[in-house]
PDB file of N, CA and C in Angstrom:
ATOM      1  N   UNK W   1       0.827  -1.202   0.000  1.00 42.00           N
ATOM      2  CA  UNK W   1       0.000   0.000   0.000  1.00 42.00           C
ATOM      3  C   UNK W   1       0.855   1.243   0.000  1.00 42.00           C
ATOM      4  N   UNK W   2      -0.111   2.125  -0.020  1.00 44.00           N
ATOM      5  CA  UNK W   2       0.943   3.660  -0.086  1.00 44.00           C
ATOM      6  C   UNK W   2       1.588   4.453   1.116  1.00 44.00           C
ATOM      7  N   UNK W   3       2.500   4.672   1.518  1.00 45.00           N
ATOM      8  CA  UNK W   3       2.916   5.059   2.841  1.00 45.00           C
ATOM      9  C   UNK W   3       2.423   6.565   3.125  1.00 45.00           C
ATOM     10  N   UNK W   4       2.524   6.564   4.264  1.00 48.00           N
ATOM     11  CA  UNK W   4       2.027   7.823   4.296  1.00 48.00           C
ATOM     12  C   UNK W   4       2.921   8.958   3.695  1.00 48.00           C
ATOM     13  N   UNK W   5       1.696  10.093   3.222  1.00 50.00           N
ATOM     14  CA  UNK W   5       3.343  11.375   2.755  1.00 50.00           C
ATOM     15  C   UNK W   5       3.550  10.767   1.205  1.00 50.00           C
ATOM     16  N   UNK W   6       4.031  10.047   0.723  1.00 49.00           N
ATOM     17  CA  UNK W   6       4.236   9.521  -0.540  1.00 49.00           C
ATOM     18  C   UNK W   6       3.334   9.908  -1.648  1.00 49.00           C
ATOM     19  N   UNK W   7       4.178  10.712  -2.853  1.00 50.00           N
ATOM     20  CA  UNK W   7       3.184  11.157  -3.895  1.00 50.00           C
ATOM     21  C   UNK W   7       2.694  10.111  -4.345  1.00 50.00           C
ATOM     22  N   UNK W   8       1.696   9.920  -4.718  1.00 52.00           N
ATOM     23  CA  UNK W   8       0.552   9.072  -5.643  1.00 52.00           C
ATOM     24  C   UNK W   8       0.204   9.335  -6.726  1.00 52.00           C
ATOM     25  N   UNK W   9       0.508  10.013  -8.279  1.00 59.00           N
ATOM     26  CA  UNK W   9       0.137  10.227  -9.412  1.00 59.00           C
ATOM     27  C   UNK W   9      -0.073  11.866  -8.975  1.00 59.00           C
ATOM     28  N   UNK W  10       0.915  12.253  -8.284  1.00 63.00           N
ATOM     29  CA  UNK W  10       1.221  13.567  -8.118  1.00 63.00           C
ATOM     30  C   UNK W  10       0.444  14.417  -6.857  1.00 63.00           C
ATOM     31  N   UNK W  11      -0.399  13.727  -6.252  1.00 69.00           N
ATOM     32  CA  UNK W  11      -0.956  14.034  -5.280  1.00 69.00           C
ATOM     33  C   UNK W  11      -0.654  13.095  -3.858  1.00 69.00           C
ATOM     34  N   UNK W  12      -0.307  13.882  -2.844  1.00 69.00           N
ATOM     35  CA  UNK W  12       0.092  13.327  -1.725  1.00 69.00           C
ATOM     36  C   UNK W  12      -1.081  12.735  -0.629  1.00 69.00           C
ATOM     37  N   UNK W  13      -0.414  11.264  -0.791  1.00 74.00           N
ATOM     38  CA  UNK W  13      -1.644  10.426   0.088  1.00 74.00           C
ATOM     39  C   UNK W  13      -1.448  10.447   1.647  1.00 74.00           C
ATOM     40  N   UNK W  14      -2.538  11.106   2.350  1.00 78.00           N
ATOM     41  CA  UNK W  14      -2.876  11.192   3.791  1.00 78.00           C
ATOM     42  C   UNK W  14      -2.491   9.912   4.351  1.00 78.00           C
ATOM     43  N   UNK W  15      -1.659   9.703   5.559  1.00 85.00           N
ATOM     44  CA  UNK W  15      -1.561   8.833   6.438  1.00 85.00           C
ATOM     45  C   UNK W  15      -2.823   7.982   7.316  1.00 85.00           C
ATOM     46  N   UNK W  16      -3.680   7.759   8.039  1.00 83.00           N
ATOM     47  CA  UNK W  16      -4.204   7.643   8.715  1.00 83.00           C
ATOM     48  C   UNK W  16      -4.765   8.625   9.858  1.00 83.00           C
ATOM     49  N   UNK W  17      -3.139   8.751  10.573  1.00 86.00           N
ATOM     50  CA  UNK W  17      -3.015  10.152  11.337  1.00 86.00           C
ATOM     51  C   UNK W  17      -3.748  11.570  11.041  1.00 86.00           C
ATOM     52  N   UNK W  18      -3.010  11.987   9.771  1.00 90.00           N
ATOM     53  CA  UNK W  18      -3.610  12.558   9.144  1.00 90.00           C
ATOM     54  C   UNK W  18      -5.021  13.023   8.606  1.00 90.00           C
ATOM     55  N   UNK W  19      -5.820  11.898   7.730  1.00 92.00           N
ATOM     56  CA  UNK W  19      -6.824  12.270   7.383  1.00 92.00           C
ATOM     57  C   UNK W  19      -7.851  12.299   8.751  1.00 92.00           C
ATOM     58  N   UNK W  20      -7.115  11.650  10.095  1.00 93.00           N
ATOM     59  CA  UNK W  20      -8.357  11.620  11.162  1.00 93.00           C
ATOM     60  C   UNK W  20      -8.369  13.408  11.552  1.00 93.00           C
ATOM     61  N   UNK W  21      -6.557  14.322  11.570  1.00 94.00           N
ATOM     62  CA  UNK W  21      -6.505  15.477  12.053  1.00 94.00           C
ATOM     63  C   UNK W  21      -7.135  16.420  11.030  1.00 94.00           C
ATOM     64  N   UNK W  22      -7.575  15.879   9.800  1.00 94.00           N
ATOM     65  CA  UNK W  22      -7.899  17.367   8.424  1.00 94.00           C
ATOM     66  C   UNK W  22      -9.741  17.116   8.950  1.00 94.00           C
ATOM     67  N   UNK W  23     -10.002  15.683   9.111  1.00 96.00           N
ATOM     68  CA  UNK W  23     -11.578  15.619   9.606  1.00 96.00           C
ATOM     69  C   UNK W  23     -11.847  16.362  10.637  1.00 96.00           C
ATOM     70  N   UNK W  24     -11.193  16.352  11.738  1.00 96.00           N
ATOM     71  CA  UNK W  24     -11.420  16.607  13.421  1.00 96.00           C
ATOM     72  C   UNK W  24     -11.299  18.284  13.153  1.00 96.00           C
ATOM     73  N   UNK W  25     -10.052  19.077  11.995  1.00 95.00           N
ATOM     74  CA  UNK W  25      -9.747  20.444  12.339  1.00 95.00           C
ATOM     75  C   UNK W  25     -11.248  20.983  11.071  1.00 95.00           C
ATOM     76  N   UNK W  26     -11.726  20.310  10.347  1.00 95.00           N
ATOM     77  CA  UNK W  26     -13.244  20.762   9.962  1.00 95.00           C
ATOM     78  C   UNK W  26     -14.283  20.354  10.638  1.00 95.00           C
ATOM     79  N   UNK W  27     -14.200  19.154  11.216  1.00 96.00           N
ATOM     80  CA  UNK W  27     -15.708  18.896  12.609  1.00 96.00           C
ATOM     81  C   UNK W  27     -15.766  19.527  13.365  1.00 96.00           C
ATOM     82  N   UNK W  28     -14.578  20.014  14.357  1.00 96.00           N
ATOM     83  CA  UNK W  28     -14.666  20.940  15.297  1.00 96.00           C
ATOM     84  C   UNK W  28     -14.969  22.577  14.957  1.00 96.00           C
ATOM     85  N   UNK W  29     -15.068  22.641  13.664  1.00 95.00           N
ATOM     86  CA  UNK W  29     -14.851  24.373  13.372  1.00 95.00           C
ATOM     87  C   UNK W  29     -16.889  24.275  13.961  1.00 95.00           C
ATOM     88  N   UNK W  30     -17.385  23.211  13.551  1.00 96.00           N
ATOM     89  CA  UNK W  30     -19.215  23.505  13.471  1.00 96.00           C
ATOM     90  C   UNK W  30     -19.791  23.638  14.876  1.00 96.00           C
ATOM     91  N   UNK W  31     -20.045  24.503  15.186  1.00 94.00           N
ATOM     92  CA  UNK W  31     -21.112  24.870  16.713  1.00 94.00           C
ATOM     93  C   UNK W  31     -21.637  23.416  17.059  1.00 94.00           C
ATOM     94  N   UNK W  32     -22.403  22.726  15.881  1.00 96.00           N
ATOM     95  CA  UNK W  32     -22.923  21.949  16.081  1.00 96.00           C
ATOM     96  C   UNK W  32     -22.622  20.380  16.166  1.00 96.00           C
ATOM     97  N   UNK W  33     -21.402  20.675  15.638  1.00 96.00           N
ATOM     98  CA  UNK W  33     -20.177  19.410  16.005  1.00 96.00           C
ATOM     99  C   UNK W  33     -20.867  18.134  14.549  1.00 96.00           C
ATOM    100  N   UNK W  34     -20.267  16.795  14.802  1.00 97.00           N
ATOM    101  CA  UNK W  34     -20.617  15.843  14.002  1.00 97.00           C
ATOM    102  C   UNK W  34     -20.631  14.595  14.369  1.00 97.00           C
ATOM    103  N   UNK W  35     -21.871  14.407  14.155  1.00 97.00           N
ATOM    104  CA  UNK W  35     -21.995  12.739  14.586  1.00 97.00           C
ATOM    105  C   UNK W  35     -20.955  12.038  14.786  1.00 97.00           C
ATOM    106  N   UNK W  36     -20.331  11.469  15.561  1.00 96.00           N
ATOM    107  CA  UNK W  36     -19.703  10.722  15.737  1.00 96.00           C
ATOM    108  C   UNK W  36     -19.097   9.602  14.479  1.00 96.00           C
ATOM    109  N   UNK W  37     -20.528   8.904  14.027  1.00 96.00           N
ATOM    110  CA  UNK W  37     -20.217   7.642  12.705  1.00 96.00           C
ATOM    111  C   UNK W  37     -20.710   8.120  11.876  1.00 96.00           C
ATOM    112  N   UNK W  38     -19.865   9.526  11.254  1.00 97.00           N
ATOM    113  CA  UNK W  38     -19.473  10.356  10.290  1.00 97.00           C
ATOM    114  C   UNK W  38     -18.292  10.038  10.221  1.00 97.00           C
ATOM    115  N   UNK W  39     -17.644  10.392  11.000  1.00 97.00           N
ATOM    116  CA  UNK W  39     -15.989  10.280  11.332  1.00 97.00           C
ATOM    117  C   UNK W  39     -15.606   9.097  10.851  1.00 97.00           C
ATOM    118  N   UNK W  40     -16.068   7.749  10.917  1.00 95.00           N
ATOM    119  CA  UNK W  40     -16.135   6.283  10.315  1.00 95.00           C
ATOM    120  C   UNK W  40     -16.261   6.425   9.107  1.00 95.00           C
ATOM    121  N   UNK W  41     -17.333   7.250   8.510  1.00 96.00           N
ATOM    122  CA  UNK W  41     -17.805   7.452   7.425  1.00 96.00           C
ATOM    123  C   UNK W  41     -17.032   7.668   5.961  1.00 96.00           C
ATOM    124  N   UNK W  42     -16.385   8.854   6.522  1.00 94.00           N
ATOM    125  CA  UNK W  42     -15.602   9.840   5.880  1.00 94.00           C
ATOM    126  C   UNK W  42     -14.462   9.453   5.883  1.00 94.00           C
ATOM    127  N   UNK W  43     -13.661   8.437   6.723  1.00 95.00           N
ATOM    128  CA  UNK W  43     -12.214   8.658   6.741  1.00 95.00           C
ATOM    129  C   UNK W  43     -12.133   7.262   6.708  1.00 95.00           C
ATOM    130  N   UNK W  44     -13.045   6.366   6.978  1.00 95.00           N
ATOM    131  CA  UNK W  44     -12.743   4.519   7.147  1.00 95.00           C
ATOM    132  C   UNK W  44     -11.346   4.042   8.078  1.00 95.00           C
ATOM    133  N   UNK W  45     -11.906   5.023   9.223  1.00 95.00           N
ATOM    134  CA  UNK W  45     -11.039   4.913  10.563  1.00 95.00           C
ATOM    135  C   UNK W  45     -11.937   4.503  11.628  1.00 95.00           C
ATOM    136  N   UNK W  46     -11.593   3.710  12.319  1.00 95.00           N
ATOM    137  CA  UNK W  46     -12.546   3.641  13.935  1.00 95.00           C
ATOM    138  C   UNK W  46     -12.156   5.286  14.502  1.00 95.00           C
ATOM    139  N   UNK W  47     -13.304   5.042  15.225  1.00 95.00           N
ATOM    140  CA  UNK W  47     -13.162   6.157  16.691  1.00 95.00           C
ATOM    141  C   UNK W  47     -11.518   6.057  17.352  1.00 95.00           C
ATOM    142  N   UNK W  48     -11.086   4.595  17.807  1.00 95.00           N
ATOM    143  CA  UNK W  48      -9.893   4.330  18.790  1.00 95.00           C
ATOM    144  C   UNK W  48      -9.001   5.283  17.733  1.00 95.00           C
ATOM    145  N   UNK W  49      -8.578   5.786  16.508  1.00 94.00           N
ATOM    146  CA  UNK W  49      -7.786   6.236  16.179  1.00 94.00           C
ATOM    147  C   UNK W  49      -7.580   7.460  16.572  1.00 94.00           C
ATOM    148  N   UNK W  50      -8.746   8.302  17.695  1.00 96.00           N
ATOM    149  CA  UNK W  50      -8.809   9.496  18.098  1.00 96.00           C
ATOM    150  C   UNK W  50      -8.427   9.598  19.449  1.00 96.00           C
ATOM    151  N   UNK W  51      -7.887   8.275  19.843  1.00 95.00           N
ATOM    152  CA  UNK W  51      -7.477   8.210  21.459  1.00 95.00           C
ATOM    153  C   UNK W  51      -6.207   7.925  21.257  1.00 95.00           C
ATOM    154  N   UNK W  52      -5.357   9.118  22.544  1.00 95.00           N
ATOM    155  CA  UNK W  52      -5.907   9.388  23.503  1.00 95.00           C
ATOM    156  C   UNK W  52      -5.869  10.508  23.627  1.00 95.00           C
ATOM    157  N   UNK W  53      -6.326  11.598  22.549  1.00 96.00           N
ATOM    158  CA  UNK W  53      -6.569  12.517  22.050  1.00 96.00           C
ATOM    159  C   UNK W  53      -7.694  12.834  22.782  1.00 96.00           C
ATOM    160  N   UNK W  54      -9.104  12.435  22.405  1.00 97.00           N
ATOM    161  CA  UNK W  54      -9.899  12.897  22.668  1.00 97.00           C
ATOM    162  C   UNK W  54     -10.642  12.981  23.826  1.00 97.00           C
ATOM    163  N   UNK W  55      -9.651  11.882  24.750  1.00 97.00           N
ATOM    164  CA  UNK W  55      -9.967  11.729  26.147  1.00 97.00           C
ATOM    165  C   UNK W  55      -9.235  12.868  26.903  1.00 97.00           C
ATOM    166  N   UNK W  56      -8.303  13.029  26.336  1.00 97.00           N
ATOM    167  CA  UNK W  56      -7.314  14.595  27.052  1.00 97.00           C
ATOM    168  C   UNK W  56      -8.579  15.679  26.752  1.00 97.00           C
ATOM    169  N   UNK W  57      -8.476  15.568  25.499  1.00 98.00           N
ATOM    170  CA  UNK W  57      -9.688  16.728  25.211  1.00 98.00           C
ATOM    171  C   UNK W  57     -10.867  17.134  26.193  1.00 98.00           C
ATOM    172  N   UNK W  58     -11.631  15.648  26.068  1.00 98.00           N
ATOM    173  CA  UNK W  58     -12.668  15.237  27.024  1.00 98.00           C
ATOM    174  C   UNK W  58     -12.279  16.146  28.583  1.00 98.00           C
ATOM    175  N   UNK W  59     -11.129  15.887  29.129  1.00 98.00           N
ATOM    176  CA  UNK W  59     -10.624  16.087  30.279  1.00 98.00           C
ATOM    177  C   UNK W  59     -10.560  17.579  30.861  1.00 98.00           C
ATOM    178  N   UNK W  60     -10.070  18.097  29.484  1.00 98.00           N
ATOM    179  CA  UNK W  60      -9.741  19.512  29.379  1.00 98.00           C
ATOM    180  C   UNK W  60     -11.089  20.187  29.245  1.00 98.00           C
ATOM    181  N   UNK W  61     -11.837  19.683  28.651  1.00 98.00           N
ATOM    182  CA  UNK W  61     -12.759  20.394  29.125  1.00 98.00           C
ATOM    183  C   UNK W  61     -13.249  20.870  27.715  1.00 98.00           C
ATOM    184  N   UNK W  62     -12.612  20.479  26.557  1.00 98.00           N
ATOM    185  CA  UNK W  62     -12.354  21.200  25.266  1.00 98.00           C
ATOM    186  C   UNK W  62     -13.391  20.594  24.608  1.00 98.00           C
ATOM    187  N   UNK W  63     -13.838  19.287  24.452  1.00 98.00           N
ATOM    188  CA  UNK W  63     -14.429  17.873  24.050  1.00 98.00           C
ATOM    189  C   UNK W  63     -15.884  18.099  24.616  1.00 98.00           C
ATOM    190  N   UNK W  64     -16.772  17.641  24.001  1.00 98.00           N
ATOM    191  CA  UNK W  64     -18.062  17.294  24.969  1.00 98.00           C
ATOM    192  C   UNK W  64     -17.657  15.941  24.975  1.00 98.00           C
ATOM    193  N   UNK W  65     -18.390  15.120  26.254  1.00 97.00           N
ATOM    194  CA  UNK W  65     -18.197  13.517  26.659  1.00 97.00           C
ATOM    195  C   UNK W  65     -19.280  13.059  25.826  1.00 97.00           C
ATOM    196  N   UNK W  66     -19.136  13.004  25.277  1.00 96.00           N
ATOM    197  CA  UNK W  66     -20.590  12.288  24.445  1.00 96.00           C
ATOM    198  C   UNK W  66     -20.367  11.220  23.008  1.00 96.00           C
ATOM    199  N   UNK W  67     -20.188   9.932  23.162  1.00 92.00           N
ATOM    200  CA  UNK W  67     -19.470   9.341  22.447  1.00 92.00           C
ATOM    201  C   UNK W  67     -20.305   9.171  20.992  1.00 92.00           C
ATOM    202  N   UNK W  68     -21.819   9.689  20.495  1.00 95.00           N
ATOM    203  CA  UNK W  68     -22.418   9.888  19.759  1.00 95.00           C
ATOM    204  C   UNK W  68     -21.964  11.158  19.096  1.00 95.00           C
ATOM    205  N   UNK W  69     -21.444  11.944  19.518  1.00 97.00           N
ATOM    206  CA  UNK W  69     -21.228  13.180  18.496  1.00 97.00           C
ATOM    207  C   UNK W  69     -19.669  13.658  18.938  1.00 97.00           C
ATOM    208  N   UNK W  70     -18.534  14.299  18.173  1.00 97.00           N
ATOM    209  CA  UNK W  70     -17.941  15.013  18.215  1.00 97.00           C
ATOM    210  C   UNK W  70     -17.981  16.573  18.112  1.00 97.00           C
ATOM    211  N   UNK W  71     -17.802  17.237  19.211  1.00 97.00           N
ATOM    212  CA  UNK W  71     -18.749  18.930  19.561  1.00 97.00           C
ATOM    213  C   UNK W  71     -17.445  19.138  20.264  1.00 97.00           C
ATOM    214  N   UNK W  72     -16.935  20.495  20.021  1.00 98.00           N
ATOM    215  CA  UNK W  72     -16.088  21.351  21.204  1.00 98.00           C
ATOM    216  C   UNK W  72     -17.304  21.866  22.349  1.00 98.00           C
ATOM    217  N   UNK W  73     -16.391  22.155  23.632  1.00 98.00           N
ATOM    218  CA  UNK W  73     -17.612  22.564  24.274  1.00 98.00           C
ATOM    219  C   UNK W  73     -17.561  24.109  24.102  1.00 98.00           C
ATOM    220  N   UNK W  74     -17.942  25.184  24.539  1.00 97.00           N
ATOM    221  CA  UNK W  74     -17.856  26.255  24.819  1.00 97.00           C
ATOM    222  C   UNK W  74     -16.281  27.040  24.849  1.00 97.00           C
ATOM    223  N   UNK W  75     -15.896  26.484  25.816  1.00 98.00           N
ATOM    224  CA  UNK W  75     -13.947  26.724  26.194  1.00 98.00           C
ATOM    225  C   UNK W  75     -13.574  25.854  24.528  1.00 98.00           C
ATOM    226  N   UNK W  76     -13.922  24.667  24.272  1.00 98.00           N
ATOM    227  CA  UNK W  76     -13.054  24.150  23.230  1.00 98.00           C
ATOM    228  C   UNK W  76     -13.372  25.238  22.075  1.00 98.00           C
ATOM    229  N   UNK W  77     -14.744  26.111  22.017  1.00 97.00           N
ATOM    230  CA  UNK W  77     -14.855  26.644  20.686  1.00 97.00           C
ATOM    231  C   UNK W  77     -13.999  27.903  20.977  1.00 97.00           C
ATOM    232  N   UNK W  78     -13.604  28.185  21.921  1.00 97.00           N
ATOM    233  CA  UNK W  78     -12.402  29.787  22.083  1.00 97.00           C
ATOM    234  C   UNK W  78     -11.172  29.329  22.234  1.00 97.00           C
ATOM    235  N   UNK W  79     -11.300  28.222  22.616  1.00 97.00           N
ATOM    236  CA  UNK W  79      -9.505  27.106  22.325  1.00 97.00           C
ATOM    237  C   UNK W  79      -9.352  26.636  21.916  1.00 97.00           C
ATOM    238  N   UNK W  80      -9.908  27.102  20.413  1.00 97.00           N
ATOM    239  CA  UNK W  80     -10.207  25.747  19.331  1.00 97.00           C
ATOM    240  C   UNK W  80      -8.446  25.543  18.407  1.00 97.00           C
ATOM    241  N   UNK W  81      -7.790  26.130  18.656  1.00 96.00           N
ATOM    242  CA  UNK W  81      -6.318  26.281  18.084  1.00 96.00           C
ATOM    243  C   UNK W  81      -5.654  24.710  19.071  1.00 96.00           C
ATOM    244  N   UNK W  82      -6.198  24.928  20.131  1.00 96.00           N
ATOM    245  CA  UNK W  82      -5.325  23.973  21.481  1.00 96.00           C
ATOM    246  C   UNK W  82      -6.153  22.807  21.151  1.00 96.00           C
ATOM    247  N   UNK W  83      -7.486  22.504  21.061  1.00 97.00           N
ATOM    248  CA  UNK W  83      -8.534  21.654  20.706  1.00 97.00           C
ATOM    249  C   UNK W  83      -7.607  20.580  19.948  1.00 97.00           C
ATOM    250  N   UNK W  84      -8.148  21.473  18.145  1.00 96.00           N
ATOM    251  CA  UNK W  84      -7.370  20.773  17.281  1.00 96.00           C
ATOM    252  C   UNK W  84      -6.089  20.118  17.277  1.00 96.00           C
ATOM    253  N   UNK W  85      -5.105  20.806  17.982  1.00 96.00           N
ATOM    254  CA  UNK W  85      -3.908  20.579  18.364  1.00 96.00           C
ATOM    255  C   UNK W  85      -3.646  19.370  18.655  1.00 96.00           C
ATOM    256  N   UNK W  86      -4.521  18.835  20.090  1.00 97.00           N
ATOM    257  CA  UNK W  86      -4.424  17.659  20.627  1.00 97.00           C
ATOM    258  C   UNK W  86      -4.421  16.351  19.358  1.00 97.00           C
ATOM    259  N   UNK W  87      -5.486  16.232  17.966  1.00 96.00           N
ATOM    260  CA  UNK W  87      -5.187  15.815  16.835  1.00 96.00           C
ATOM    261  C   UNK W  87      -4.435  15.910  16.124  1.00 96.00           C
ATOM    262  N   UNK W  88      -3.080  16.337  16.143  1.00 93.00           N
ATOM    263  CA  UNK W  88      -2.162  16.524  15.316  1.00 93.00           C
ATOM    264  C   UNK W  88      -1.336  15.170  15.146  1.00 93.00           C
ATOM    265  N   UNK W  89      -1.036  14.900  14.305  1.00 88.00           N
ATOM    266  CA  UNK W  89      -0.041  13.687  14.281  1.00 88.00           C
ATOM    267  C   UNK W  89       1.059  13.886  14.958  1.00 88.00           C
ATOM    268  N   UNK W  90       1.529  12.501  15.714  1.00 79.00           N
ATOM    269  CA  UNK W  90       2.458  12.669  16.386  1.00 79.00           C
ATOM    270  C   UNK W  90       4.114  12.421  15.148  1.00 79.00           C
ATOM    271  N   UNK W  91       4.879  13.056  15.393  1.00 70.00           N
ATOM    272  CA  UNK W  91       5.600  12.563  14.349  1.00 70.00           C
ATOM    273  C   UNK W  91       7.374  11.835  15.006  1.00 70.00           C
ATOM    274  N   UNK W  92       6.750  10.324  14.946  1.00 57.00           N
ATOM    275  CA  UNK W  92       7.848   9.670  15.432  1.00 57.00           C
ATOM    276  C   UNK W  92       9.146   9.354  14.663  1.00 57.00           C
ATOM    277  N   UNK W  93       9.794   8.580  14.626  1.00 55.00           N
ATOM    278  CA  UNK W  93      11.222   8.120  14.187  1.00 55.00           C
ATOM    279  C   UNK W  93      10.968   7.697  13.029  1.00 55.00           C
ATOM    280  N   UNK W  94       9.871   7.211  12.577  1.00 53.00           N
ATOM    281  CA  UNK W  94       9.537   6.006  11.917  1.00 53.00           C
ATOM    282  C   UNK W  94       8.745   6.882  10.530  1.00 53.00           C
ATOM    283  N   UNK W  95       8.649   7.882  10.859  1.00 46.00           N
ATOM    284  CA  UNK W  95       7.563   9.138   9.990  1.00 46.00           C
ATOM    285  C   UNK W  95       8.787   9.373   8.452  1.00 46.00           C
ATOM    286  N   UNK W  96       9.998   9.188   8.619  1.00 47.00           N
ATOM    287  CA  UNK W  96      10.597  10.257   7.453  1.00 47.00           C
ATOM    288  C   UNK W  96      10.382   8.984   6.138  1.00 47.00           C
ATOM    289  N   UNK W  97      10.756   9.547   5.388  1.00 45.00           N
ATOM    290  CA  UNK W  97      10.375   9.226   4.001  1.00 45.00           C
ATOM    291  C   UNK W  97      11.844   8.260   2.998  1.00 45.00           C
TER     292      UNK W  97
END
């Protein structure tokens, strides 16, 4: 298969990591957040690929607890820079090309 980062017929194919952080930094922009198995939908990732991200989140206060929808709460929509953040790919040893 295609590694992550690696051009593909000139266009660069999303990691895993990735396409879960480009979903999460457009779900979180909506007041109204997004179903949860959207996120499945759209990216053909489980939920576990958002932990333990979204449990920090959850924690912080940034996250609503609600395992049916993905929603910033109030604080997450004015810390939505720190929010998203927590989704960022981590970039280990194993990442270069």
């Amino acid at each position: 298969g295609a590694r992550a980062g690696r051009a593909l017929n000139g266009e660069r194919v999303l990691g895993p990591e990735e396409t879960a952080f480009e979903f999460m930094l457009n779900a979180l922009r909506l007041v109204e957040g997004v179903p949860s198995t959207l996120f499945t939908r759209h990216t053909g990732l489980g939920l576990e690929v958002l932990e333990p991200a979204r449990s920090e989140a959850v924690a912080r206060g940034l996250l609503e607890d609600d395992p049916s929808r993905l929603v910033a709460t109030a604080t997450g929509r004015q810390f939505l820079n720190d929010l998203v953040g927590l989704f960022l790919p981590a970039e280990g040893p194993d990442e270069k090309d």
